[in-house]
N, CA and C atoms as an extended XYZ file, in Angstrom:
459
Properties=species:S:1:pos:R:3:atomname:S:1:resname:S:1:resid:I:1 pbc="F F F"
N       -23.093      -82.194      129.332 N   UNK     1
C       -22.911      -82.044      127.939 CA  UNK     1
C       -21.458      -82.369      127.618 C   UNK     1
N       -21.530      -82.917      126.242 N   UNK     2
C       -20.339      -83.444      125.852 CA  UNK     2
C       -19.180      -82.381      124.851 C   UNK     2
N       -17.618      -82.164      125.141 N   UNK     3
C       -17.321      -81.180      124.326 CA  UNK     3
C       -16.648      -82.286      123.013 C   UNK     3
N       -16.437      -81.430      122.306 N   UNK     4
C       -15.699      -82.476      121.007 CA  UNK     4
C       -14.444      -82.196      121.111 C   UNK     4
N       -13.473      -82.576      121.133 N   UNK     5
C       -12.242      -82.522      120.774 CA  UNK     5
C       -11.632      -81.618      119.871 C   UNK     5
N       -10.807      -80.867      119.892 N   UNK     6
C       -10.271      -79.724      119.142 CA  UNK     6
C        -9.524      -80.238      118.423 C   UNK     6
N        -8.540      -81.121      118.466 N   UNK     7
C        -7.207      -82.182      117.366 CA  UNK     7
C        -8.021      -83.454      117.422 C   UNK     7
N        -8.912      -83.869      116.828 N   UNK     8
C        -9.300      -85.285      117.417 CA  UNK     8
C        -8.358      -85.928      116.470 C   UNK     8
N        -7.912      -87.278      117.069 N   UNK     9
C        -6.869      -88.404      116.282 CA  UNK     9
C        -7.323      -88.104      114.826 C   UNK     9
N        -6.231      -88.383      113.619 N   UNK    10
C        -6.693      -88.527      112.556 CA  UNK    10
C        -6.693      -89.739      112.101 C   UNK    10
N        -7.453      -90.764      111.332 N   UNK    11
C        -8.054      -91.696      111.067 CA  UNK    11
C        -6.612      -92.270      110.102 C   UNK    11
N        -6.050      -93.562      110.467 N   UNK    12
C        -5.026      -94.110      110.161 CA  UNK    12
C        -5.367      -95.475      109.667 C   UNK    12
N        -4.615      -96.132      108.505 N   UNK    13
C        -4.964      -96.927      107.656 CA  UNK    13
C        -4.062      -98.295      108.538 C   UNK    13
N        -2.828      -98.588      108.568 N   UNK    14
C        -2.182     -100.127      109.024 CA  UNK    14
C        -1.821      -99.328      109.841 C   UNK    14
N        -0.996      -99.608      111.022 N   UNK    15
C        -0.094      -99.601      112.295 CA  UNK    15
C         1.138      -99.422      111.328 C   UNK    15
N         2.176      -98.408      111.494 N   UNK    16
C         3.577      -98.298      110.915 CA  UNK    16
C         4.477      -98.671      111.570 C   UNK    16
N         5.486      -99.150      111.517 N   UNK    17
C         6.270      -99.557      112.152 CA  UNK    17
C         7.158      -98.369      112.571 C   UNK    17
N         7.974      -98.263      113.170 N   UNK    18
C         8.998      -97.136      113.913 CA  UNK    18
C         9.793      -97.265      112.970 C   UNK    18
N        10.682      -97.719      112.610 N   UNK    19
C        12.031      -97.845      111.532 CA  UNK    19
C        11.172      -98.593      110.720 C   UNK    19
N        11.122      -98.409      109.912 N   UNK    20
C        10.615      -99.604      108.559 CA  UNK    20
C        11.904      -99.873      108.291 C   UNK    20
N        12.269     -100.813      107.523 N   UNK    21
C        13.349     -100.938      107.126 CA  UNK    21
C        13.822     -100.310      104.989 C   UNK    21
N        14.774      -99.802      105.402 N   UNK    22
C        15.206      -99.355      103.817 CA  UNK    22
C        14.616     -100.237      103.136 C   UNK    22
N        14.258      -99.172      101.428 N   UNK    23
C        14.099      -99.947      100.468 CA  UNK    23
C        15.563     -100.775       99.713 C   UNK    23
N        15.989     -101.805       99.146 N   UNK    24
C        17.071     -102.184       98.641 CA  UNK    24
C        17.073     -101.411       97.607 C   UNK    24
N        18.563     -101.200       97.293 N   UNK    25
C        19.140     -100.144       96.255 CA  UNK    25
C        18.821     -100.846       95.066 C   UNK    25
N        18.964     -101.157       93.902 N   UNK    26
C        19.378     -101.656       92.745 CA  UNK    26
C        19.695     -100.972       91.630 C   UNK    26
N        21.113     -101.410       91.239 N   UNK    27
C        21.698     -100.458       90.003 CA  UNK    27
C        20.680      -99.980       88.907 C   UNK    27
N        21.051      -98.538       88.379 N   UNK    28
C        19.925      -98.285       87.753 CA  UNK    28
C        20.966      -98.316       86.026 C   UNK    28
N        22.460      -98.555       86.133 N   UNK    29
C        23.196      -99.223       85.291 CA  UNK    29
C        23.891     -100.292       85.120 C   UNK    29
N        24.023     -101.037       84.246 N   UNK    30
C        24.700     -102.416       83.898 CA  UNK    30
C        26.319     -101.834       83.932 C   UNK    30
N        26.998     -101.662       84.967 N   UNK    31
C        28.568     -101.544       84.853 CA  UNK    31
C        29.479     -102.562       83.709 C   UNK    31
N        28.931     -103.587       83.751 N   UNK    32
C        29.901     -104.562       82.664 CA  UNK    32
C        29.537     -104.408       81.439 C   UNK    32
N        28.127     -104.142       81.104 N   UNK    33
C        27.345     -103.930       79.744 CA  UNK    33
C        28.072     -102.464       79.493 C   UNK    33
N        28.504     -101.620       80.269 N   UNK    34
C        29.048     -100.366       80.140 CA  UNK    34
C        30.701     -100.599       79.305 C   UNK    34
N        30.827     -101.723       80.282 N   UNK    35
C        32.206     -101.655       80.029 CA  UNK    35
C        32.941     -102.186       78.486 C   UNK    35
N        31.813     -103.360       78.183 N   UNK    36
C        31.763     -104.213       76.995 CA  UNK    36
C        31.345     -102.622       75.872 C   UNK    36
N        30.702     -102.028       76.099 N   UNK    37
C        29.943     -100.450       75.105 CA  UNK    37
C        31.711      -99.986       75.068 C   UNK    37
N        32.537      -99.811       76.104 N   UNK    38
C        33.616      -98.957       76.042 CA  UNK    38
C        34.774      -99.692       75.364 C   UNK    38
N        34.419     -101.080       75.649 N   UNK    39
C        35.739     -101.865       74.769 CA  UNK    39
C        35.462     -101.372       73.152 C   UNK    39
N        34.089     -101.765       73.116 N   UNK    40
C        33.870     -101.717       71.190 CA  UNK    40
C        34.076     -100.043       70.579 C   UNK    40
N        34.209      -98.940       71.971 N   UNK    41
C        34.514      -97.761       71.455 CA  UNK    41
C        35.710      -97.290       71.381 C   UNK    41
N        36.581      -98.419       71.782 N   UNK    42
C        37.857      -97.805       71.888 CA  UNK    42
C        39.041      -99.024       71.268 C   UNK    42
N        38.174      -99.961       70.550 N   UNK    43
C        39.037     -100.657       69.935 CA  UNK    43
C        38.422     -101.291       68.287 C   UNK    43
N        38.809     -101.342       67.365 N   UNK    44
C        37.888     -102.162       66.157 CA  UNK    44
C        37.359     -103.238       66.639 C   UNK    44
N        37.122     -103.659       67.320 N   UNK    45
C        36.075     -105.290       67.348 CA  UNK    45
C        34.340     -104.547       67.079 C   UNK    45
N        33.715     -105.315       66.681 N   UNK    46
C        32.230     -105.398       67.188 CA  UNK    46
C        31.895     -106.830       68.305 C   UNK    46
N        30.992     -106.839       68.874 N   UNK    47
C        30.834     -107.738       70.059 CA  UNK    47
C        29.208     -108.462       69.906 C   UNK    47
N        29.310     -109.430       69.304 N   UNK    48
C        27.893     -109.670       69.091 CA  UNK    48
C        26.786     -110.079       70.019 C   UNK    48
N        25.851     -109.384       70.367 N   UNK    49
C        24.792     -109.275       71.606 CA  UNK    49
C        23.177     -109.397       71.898 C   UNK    49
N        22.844     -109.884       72.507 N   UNK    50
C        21.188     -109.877       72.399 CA  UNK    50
C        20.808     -109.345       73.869 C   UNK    50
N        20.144     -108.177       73.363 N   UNK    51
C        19.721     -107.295       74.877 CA  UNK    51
C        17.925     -107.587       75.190 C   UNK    51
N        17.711     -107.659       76.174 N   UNK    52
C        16.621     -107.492       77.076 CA  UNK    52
C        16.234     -106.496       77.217 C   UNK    52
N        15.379     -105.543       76.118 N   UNK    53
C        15.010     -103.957       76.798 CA  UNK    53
C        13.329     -104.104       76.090 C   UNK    53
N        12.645     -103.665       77.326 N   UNK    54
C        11.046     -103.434       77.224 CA  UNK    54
C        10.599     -104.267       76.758 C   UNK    54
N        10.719     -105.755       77.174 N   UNK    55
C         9.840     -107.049       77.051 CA  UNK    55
C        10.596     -107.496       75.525 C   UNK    55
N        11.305     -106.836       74.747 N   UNK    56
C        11.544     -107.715       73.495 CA  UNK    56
C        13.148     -107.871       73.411 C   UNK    56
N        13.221     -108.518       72.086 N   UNK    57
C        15.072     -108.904       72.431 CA  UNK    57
C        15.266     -108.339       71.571 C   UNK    57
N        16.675     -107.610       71.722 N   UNK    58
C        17.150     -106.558       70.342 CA  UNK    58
C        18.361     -107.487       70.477 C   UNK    58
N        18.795     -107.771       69.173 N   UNK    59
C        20.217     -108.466       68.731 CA  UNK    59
C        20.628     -107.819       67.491 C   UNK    59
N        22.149     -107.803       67.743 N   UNK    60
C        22.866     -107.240       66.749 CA  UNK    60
C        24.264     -107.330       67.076 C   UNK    60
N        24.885     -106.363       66.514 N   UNK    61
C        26.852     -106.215       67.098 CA  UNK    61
C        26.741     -104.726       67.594 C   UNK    61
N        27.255     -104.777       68.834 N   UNK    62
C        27.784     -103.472       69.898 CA  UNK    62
C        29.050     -102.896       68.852 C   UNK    62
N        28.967     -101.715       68.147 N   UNK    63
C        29.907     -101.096       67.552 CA  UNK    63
C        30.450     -100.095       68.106 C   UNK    63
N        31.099      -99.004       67.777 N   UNK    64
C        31.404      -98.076       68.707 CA  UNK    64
C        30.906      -97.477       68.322 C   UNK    64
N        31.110      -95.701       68.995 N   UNK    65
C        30.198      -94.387       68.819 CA  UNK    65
C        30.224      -94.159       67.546 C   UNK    65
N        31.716      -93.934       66.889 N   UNK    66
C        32.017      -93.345       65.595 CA  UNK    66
C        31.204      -94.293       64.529 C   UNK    66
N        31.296      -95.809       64.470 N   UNK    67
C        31.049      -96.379       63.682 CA  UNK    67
C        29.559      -96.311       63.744 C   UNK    67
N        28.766      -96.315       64.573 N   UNK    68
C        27.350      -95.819       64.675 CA  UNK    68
C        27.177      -94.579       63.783 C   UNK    68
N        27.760      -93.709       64.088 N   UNK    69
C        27.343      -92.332       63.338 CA  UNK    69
C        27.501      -92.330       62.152 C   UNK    69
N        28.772      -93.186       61.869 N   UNK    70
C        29.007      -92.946       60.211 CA  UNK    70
C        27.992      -93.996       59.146 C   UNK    70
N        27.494      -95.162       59.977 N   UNK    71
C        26.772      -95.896       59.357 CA  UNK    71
C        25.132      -95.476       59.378 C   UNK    71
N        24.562      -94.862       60.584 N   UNK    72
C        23.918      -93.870       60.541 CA  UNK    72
C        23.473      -93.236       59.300 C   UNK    72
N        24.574      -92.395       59.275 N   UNK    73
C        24.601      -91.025       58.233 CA  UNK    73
C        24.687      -91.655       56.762 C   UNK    73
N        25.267      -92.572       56.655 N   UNK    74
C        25.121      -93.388       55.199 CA  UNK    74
C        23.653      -93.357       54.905 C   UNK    74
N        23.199      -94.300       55.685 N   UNK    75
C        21.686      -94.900       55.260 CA  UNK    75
C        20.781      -93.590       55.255 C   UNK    75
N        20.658      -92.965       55.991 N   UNK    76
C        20.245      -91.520       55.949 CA  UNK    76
C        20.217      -90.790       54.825 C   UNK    76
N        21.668      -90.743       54.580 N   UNK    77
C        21.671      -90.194       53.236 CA  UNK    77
C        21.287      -90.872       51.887 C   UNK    77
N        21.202      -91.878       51.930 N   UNK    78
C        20.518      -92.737       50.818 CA  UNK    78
C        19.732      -92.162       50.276 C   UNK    78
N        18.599      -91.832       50.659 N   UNK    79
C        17.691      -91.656       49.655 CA  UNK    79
C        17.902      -90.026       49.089 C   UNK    79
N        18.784      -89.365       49.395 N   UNK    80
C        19.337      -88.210       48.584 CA  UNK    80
C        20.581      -88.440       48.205 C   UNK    80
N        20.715      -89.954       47.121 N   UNK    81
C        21.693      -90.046       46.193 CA  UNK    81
C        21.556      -89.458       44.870 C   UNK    81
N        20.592      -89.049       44.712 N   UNK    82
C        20.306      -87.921       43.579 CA  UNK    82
C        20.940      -86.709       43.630 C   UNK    82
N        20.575      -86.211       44.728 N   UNK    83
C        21.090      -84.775       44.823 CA  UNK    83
C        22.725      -85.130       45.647 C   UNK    83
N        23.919      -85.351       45.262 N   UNK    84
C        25.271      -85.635       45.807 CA  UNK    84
C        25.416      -84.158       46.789 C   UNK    84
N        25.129      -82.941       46.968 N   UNK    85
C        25.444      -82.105       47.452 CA  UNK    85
C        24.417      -82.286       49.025 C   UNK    85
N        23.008      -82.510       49.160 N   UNK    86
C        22.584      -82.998       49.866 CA  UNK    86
C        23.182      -84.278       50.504 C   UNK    86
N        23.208      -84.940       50.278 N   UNK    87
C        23.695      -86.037       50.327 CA  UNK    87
C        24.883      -86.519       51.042 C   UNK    87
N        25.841      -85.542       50.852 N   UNK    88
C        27.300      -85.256       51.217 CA  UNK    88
C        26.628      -84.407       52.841 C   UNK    88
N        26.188      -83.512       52.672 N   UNK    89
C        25.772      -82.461       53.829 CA  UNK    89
C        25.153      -83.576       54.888 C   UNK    89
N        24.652      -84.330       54.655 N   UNK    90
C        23.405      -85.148       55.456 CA  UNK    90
C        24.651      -86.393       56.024 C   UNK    90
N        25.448      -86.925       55.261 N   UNK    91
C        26.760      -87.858       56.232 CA  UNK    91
C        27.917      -86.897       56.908 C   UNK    91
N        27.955      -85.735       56.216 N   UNK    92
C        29.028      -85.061       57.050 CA  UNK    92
C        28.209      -84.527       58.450 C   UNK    92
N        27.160      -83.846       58.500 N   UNK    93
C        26.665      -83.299       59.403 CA  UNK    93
C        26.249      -84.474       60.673 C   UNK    93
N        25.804      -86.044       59.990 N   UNK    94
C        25.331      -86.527       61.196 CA  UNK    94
C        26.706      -87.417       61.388 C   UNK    94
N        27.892      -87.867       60.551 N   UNK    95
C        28.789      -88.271       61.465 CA  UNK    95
C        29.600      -87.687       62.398 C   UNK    95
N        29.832      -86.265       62.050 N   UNK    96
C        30.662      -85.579       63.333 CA  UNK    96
C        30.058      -85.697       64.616 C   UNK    96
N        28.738      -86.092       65.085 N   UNK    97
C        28.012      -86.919       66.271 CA  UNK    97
C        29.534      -88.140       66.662 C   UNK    97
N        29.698      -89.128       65.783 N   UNK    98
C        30.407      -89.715       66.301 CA  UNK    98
C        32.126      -89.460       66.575 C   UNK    98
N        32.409      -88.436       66.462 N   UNK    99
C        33.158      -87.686       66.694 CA  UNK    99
C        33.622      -87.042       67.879 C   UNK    99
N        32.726      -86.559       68.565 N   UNK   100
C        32.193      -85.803       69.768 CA  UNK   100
C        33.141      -86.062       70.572 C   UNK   100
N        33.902      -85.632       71.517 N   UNK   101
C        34.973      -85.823       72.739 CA  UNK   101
C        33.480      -85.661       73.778 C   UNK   101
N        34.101      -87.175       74.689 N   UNK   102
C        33.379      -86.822       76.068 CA  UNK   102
C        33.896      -86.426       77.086 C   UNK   102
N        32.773      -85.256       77.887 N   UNK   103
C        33.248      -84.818       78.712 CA  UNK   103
C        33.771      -85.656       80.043 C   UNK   103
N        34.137      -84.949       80.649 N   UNK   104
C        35.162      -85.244       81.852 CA  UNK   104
C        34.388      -86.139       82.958 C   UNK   104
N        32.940      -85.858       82.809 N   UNK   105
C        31.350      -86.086       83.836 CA  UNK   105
C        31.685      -87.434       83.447 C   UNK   105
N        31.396      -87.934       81.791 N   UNK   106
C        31.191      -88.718       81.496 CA  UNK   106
C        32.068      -90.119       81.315 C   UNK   106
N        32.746      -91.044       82.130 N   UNK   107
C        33.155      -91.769       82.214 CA  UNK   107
C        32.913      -92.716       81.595 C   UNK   107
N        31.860      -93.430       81.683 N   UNK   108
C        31.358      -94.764       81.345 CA  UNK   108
C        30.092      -94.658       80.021 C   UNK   108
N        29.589      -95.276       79.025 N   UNK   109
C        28.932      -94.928       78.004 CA  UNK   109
C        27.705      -94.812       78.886 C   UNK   109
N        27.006      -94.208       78.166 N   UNK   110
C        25.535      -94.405       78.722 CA  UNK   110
C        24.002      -95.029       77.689 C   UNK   110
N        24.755      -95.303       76.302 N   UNK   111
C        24.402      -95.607       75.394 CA  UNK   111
C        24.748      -96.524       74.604 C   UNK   111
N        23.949      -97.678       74.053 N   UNK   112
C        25.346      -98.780       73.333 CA  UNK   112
C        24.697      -98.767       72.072 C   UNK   112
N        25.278      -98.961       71.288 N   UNK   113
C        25.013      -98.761       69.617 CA  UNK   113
C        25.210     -100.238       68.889 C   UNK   113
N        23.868     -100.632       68.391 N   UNK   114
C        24.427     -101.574       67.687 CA  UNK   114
C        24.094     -101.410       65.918 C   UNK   114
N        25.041     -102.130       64.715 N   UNK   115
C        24.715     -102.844       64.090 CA  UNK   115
C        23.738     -103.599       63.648 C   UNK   115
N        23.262     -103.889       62.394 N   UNK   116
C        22.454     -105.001       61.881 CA  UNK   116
C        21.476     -105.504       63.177 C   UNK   116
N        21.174     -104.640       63.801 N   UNK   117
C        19.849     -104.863       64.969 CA  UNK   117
C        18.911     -105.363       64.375 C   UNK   117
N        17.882     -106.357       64.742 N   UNK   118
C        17.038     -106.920       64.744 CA  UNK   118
C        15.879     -107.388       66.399 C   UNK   118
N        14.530     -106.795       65.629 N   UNK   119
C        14.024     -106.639       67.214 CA  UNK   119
C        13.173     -108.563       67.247 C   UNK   119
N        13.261     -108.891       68.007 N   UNK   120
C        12.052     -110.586       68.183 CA  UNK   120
C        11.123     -110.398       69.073 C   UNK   120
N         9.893     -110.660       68.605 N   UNK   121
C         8.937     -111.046       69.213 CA  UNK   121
C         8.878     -112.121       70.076 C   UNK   121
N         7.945     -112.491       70.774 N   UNK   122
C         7.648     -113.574       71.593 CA  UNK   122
C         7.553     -114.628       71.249 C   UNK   122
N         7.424     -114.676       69.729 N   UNK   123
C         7.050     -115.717       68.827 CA  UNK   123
C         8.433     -116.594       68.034 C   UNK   123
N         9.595     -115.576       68.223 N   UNK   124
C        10.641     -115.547       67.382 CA  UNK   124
C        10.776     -114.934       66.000 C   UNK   124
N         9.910     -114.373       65.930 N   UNK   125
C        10.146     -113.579       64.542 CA  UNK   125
C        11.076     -112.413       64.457 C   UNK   125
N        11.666     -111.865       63.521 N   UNK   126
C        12.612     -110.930       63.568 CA  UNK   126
C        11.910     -109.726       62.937 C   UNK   126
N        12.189     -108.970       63.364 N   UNK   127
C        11.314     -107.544       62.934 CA  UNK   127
C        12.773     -106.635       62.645 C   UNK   127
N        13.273     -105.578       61.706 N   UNK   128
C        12.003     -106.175       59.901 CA  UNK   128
C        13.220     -107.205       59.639 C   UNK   128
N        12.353     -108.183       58.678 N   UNK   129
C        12.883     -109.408       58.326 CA  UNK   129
C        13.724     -109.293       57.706 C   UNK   129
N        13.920     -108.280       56.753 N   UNK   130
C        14.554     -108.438       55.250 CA  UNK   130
C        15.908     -108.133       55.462 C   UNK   130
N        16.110     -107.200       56.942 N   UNK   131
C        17.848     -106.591       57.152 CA  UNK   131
C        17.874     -106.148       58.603 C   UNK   131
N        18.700     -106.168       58.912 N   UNK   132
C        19.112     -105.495       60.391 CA  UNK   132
C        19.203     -103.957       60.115 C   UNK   132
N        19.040     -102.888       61.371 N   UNK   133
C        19.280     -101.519       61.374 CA  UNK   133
C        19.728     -101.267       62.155 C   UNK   133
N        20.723      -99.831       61.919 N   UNK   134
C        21.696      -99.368       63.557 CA  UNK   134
C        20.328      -99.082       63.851 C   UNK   134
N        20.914      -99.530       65.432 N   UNK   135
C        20.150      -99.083       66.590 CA  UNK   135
C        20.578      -98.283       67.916 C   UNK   135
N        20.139      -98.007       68.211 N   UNK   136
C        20.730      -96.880       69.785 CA  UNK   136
C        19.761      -96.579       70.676 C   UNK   136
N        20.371      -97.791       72.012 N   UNK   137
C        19.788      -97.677       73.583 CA  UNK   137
C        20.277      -97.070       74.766 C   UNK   137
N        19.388      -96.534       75.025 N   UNK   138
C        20.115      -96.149       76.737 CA  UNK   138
C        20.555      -97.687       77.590 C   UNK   138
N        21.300      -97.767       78.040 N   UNK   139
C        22.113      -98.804       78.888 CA  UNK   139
C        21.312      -98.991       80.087 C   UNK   139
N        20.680      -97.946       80.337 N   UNK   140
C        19.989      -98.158       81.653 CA  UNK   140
C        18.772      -98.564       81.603 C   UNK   140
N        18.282      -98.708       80.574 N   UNK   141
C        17.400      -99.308       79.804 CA  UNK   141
C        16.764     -101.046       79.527 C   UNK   141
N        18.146     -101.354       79.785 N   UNK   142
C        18.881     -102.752       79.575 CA  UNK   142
C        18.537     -103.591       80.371 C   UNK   142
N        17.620     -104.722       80.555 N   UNK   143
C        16.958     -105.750       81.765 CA  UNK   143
C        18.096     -106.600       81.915 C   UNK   143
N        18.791     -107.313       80.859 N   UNK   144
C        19.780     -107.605       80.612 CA  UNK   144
C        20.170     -108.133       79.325 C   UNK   144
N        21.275     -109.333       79.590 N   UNK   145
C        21.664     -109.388       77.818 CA  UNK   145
C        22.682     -110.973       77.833 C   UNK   145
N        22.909     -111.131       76.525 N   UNK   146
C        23.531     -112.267       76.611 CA  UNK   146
C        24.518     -111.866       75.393 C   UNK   146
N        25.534     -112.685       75.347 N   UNK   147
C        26.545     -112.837       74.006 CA  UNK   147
C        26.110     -113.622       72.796 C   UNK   147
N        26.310     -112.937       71.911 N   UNK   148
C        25.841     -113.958       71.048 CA  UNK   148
C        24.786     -112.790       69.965 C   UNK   148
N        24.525     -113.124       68.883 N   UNK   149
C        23.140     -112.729       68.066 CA  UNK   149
C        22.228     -113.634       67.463 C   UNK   149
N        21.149     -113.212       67.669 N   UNK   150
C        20.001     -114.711       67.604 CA  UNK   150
C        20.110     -114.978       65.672 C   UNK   150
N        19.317     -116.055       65.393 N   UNK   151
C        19.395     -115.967       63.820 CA  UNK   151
C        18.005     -115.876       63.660 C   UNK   151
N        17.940     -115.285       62.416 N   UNK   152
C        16.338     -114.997       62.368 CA  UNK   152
C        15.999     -116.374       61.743 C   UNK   152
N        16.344     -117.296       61.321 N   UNK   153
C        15.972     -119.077       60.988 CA  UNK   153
C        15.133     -119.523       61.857 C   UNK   153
């Protein structure tokens, strides 16, 4: 009579290799796209740009933090130009955002802000047609990018 095995082998899919070899690293940030975010935050230029994020192209001008917030808080407040006391509350409250001191952690942006953004389709169309809007991406986000802003023509 036959006994069965108490650990019998467990049933294995390919042969593994002993060392596989590492996966390759790849940055999970654009260091120069960082660096171009830190020029436009620390000097008046805007930098005009067309980014690569989630299959579509966002174009516009890289502004800095402050100028994001305050242009932000404008349009925001727009539609409570009726009420001036609202109104006032709604740009003061969301520009002190661009205000903000970064901490000590934070070295490099992690966010780039643009200007008159405009998103394109595959087709070339500009989404929405009629005007550009601030916009705000994570950097790491970023497939990549080129100089320049497309024309919606």
């Amino acid at each position: 009579m036959t006994t069965k095995s108490e650990n019998p082998e467990p049933m294995t899919q390919a042969a593994q290799p002993e060392n596989p070899e590492p996966m390759p690293q790849f940055a999970q940030t654009d260091w120069f796209l960082q660096m171009l975010v830190q020029l436009a935050n620390t000097s008046p230029m805007d930098i005009g740009i067309t980014l690569q994020v989630s299959g579509m192209l966002v174009s516009g001008s890289i502004v800095s933090r402050k100028s994001y917030f305050e242009g932000f808080a404008e349009d925001f407040a727009s539609p409570f130009s009726g009420e001036p006391n609202t109104a006032e509350t709604m740009k003061k409250n969301f520009s002190m955002f661009g205000e903000k001191k970064l901490d000590e952690n934070e070295r490099l942006p992690q966010f780039v802000h643009l200007k008159s953004a405009r998103f394109f389709n595959t087709i070339g169309n500009p989404i929405p047609k009629n005007r550009g809007v601030w916009w705000r991406g994570r950097i790491c986000e970023v497939g990549g990018f080129s100089l320049g802003i497309l024309s919606a023509e």
